[in-house]
mmCIF file with all atom_site columns, C-alpha atoms in Angstrom:
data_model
loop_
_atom_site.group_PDB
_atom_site.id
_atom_site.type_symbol
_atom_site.label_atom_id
_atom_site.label_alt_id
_atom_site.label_comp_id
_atom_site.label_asym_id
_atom_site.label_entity_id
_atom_site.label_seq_id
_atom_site.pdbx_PDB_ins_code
_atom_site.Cartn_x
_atom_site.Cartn_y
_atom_site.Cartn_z
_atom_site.occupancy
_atom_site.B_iso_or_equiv
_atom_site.pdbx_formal_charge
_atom_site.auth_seq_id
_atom_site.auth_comp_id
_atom_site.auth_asym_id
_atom_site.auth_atom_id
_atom_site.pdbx_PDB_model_num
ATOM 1   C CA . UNK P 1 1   ? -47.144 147.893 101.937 1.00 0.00 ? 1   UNK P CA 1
ATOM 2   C CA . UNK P 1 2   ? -49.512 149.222 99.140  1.00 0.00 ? 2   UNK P CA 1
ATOM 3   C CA . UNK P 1 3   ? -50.344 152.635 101.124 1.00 0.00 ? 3   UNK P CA 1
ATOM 4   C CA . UNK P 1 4   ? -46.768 153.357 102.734 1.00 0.00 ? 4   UNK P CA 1
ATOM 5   C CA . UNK P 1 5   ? -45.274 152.968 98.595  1.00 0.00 ? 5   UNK P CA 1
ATOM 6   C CA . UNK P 1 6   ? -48.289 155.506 97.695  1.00 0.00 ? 6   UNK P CA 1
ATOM 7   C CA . UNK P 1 7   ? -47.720 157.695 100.602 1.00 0.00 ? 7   UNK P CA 1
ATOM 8   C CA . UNK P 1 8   ? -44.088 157.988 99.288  1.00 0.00 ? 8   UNK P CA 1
ATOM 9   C CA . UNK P 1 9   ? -44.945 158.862 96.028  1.00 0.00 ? 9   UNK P CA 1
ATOM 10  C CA . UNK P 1 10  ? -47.402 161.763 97.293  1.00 0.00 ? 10  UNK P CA 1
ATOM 11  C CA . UNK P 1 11  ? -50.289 159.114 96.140  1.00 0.00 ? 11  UNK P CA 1
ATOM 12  C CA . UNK P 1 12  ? -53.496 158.244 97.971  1.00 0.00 ? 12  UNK P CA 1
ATOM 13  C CA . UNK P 1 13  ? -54.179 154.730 98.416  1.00 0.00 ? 13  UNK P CA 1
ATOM 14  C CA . UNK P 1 14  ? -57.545 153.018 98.615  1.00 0.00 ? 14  UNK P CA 1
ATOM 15  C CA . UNK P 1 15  ? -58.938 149.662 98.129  1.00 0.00 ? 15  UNK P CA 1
ATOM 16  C CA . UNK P 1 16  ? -62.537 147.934 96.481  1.00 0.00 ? 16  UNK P CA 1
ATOM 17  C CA . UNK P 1 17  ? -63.233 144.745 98.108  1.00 0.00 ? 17  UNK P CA 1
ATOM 18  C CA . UNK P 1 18  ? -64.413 142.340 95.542  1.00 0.00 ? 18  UNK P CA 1
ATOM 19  C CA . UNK P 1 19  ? -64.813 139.671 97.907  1.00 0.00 ? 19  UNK P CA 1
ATOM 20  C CA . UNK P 1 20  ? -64.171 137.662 100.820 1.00 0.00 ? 20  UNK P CA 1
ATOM 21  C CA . UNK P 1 21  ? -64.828 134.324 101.604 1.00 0.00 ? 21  UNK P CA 1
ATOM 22  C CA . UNK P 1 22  ? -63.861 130.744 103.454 1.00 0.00 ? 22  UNK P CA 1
ATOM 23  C CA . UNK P 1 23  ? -62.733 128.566 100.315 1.00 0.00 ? 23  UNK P CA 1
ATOM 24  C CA . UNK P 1 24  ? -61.080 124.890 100.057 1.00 0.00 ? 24  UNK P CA 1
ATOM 25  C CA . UNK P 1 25  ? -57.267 124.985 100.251 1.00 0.00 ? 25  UNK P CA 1
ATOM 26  C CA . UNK P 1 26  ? -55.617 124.774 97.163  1.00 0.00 ? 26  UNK P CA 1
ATOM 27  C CA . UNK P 1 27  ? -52.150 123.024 96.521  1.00 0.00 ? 27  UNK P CA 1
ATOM 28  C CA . UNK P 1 28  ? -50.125 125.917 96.797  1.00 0.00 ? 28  UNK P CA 1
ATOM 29  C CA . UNK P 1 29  ? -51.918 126.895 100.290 1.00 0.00 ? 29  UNK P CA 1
ATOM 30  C CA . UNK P 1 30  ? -51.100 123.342 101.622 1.00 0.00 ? 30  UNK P CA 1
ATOM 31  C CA . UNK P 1 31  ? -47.285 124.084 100.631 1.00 0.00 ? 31  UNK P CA 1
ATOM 32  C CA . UNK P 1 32  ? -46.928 127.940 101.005 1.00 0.00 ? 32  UNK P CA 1
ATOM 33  C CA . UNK P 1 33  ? -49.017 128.339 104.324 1.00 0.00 ? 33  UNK P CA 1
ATOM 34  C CA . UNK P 1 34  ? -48.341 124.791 105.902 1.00 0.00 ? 34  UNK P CA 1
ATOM 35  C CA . UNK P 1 35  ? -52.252 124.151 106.270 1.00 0.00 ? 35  UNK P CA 1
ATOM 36  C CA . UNK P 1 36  ? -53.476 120.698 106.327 1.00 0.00 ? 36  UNK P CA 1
ATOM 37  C CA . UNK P 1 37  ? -54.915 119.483 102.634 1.00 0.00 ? 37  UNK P CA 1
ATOM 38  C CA . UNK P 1 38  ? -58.369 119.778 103.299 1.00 0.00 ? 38  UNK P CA 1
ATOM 39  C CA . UNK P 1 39  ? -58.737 122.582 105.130 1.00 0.00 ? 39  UNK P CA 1
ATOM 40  C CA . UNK P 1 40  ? -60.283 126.191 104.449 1.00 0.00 ? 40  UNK P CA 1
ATOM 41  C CA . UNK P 1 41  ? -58.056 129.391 103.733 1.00 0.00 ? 41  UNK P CA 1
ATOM 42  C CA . UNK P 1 42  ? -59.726 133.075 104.235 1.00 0.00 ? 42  UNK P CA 1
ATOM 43  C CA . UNK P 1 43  ? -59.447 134.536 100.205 1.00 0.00 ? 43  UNK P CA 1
ATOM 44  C CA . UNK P 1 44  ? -59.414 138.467 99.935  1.00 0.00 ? 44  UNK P CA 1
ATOM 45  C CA . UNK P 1 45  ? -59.636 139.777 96.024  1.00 0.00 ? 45  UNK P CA 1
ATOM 46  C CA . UNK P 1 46  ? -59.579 143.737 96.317  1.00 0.00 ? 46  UNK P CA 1
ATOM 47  C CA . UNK P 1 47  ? -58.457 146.141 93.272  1.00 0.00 ? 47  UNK P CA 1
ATOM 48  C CA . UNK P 1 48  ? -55.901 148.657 94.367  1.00 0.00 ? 48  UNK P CA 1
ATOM 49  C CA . UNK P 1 49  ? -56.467 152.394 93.841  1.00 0.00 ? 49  UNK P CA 1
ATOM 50  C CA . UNK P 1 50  ? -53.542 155.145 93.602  1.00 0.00 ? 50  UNK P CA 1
ATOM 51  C CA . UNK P 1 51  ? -55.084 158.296 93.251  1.00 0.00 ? 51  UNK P CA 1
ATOM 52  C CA . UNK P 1 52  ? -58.945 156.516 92.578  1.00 0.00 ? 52  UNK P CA 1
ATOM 53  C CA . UNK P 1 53  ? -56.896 154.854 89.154  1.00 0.00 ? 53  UNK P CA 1
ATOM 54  C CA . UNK P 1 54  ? -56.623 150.804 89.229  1.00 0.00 ? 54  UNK P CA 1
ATOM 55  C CA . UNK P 1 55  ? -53.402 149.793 89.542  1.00 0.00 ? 55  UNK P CA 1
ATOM 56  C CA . UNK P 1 56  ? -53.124 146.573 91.327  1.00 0.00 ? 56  UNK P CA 1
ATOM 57  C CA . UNK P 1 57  ? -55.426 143.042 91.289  1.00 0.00 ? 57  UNK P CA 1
ATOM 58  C CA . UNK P 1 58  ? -54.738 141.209 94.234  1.00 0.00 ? 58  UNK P CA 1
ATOM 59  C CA . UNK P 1 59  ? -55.812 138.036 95.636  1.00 0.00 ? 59  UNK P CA 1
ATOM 60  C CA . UNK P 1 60  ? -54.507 136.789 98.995  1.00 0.00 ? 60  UNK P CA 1
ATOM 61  C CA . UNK P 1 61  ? -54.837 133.969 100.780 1.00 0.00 ? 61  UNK P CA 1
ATOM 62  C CA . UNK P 1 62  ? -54.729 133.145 104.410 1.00 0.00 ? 62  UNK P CA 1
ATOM 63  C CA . UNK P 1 63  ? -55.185 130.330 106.848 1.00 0.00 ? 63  UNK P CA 1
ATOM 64  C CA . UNK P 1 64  ? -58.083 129.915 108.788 1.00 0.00 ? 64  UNK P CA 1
ATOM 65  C CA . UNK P 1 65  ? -56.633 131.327 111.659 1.00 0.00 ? 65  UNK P CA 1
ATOM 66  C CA . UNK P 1 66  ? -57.421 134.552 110.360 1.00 0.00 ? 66  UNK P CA 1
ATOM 67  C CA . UNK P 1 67  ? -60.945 134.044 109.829 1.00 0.00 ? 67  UNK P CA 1
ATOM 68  C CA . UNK P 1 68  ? -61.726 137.231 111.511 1.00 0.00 ? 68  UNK P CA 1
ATOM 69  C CA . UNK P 1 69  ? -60.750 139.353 108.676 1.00 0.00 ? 69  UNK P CA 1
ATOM 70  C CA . UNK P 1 70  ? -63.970 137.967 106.871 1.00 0.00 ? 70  UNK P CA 1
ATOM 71  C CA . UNK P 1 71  ? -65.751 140.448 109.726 1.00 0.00 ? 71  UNK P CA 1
ATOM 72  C CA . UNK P 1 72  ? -63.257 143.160 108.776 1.00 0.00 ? 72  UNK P CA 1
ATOM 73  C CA . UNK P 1 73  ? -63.180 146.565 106.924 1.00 0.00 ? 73  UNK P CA 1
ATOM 74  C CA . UNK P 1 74  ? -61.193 144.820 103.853 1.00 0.00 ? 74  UNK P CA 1
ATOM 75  C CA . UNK P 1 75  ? -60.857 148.610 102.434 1.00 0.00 ? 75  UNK P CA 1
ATOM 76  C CA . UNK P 1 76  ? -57.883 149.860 104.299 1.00 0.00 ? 76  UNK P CA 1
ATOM 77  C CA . UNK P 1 77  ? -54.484 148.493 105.397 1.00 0.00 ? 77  UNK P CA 1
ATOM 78  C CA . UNK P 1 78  ? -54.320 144.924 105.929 1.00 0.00 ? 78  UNK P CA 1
ATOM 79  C CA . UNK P 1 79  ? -51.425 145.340 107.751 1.00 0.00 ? 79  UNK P CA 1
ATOM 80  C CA . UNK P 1 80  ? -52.590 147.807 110.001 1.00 0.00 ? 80  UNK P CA 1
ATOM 81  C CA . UNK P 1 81  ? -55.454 145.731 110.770 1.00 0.00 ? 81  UNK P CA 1
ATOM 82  C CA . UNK P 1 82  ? -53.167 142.507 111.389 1.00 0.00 ? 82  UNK P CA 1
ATOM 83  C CA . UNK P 1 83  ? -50.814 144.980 113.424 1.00 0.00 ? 83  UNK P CA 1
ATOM 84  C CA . UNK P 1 84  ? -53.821 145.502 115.645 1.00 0.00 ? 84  UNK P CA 1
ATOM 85  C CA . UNK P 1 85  ? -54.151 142.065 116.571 1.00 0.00 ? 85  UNK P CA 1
ATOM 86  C CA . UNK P 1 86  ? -50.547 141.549 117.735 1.00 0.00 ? 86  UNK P CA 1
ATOM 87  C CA . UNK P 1 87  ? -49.348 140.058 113.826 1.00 0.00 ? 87  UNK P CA 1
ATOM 88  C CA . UNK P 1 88  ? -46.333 141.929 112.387 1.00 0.00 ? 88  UNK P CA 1
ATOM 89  C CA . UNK P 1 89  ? -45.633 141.333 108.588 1.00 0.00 ? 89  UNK P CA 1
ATOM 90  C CA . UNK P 1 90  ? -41.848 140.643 108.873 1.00 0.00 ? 90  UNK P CA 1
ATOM 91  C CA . UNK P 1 91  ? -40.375 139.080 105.574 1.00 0.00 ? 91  UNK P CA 1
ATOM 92  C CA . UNK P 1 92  ? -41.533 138.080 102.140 1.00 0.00 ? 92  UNK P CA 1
ATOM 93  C CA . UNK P 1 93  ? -40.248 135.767 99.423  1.00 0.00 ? 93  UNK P CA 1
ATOM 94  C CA . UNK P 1 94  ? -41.114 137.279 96.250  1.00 0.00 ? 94  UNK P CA 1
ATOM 95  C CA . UNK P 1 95  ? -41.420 136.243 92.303  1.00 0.00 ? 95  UNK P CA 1
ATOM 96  C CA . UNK P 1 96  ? -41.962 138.638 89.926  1.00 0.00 ? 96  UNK P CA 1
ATOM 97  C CA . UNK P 1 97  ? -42.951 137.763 85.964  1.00 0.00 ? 97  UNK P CA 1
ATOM 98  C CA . UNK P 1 98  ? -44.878 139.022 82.891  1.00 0.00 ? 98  UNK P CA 1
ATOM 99  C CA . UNK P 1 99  ? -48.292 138.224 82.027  1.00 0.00 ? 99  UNK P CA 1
ATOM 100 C CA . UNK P 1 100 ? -50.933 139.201 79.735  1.00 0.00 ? 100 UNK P CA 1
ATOM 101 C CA . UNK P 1 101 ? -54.027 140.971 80.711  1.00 0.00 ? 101 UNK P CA 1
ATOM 102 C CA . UNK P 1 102 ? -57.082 138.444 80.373  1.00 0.00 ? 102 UNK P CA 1
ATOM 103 C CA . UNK P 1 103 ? -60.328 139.972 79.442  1.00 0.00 ? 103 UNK P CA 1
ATOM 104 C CA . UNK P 1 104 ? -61.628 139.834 83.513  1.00 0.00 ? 104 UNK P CA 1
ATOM 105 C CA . UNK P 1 105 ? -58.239 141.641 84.838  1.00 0.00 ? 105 UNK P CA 1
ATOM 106 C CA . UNK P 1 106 ? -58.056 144.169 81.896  1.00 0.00 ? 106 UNK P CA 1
ATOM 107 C CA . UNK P 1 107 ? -61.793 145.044 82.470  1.00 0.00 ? 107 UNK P CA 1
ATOM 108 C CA . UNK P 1 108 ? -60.823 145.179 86.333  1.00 0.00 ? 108 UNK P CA 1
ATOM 109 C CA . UNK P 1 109 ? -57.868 147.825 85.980  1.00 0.00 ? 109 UNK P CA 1
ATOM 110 C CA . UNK P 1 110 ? -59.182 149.444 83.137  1.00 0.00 ? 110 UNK P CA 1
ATOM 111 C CA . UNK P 1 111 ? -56.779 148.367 80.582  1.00 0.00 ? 111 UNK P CA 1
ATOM 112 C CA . UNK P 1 112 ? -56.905 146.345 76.984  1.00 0.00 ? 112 UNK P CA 1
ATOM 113 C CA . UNK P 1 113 ? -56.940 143.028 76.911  1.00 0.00 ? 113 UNK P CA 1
ATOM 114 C CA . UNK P 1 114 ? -53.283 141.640 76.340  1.00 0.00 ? 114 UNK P CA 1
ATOM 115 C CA . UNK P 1 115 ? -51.912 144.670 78.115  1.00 0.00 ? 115 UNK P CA 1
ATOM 116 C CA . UNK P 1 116 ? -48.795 143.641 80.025  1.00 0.00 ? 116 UNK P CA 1
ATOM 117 C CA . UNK P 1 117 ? -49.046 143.050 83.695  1.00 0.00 ? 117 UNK P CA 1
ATOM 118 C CA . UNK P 1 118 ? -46.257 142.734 86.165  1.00 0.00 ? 118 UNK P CA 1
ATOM 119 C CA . UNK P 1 119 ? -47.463 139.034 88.362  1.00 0.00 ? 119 UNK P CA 1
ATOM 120 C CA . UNK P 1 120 ? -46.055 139.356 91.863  1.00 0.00 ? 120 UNK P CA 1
ATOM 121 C CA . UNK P 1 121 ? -46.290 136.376 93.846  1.00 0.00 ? 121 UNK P CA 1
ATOM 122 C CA . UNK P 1 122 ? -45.274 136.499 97.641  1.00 0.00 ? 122 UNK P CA 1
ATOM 123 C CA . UNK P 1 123 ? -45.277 134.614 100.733 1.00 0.00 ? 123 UNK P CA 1
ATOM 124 C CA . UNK P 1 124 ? -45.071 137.097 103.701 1.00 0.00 ? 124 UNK P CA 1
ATOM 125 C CA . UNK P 1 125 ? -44.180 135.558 107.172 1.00 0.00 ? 125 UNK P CA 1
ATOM 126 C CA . UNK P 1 126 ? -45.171 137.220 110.373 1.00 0.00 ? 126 UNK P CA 1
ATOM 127 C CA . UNK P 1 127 ? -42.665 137.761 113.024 1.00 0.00 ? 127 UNK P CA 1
ATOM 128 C CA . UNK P 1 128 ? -42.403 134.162 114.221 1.00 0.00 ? 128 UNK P CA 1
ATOM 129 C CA . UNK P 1 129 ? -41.103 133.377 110.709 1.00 0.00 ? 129 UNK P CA 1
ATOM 130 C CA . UNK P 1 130 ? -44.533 131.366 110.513 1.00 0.00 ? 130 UNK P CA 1
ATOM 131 C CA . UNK P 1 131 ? -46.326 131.981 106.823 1.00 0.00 ? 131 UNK P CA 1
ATOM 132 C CA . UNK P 1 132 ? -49.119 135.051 107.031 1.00 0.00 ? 132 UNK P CA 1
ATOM 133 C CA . UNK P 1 133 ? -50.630 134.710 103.591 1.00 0.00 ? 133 UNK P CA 1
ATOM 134 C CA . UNK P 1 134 ? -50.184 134.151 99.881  1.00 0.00 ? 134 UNK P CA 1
ATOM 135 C CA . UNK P 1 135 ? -50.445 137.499 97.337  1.00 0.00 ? 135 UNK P CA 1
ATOM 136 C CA . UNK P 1 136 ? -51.215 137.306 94.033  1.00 0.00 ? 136 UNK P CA 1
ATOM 137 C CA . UNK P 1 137 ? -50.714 140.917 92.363  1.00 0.00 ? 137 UNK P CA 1
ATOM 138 C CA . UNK P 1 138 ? -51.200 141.871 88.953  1.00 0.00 ? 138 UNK P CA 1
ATOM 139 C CA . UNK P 1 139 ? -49.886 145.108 88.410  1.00 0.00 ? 139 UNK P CA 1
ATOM 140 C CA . UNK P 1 140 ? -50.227 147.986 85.875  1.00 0.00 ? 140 UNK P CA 1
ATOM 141 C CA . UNK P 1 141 ? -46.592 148.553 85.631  1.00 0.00 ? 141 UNK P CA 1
ATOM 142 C CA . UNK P 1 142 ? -47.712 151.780 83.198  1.00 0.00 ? 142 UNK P CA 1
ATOM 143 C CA . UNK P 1 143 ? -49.515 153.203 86.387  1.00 0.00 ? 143 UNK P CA 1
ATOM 144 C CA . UNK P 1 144 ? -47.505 152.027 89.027  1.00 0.00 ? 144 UNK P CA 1
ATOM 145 C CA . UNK P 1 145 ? -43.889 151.433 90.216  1.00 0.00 ? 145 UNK P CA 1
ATOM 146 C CA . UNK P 1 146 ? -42.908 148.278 92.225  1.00 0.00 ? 146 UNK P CA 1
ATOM 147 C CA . UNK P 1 147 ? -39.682 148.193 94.789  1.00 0.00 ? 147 UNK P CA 1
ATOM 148 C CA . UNK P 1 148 ? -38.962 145.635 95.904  1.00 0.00 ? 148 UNK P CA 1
#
């Protein structure tokens, strides 16, 4: 997770919610999460702070089954939230690419526009081996390291 790679690098993690909402299932949430086509996924876009610098866009996406996360504290851990309801992130398939900052994520993480971002995409599974959620990540790879 976000705070445990922080807390190994002697950096404090915290998180800005910029939202939460219900929202209409896209494509890649019918395939990724297994969720009928019309339904509603829970969407979580917070901006990831090492050390109170931006580092990390995210948007993830989850099935309505975790609705209760739009009642939440969206600052800290999702993970340790999840954990506290019985759900263990267990595994992840990840793809990792290149990407140019766009005027609204360069603003966001305090970069130039056309800065390079690292694009993490990841399907995390609980325990069951059942799909959690969807991350998108856009990460300042000047700022902050990434193992995977």
């Amino acid at each position: 997770s976000f705070h445990d790679a922080c807390r190994l690098v002697g950096r404090v993690a915290s998180s800005k919610v910029l939202g939460a909402r219900s929202v209409k299932a896209t494509k890649e949430d019918v395939i990724e999460l297994k969720v009928p086509s019309e339904s509603r996924v829970v969407e979580i876009d917070r901006l990831r702070y090492a050390d109170d610098e931006p580092v990390i866009l995210e948007r993830n996406h989850f099935s309505s089954v975790y609705s209760y996360l739009l009642e939440s504290d969206l600052r800290g851990s999702l993970y340790s939230l999840l954990r506290s309801y019985g759900i263990e992130p267990s595994k992840a398939s990840h793809d990792v690419s290149l990407i140019s900052a766009d005027e609204n994520k360069a603003s966001l993480l305090g970069i130039d526009v056309g800065s390079p971002l690292l694009f993490l995409h990841e399907v995390i599974y609980d325990q069951k081996g059942r799909p959690l959620h969807i991350s998108h990540q856009y990460i300042r790879g000047d700022k902050f390291t990434l193992k995977l």
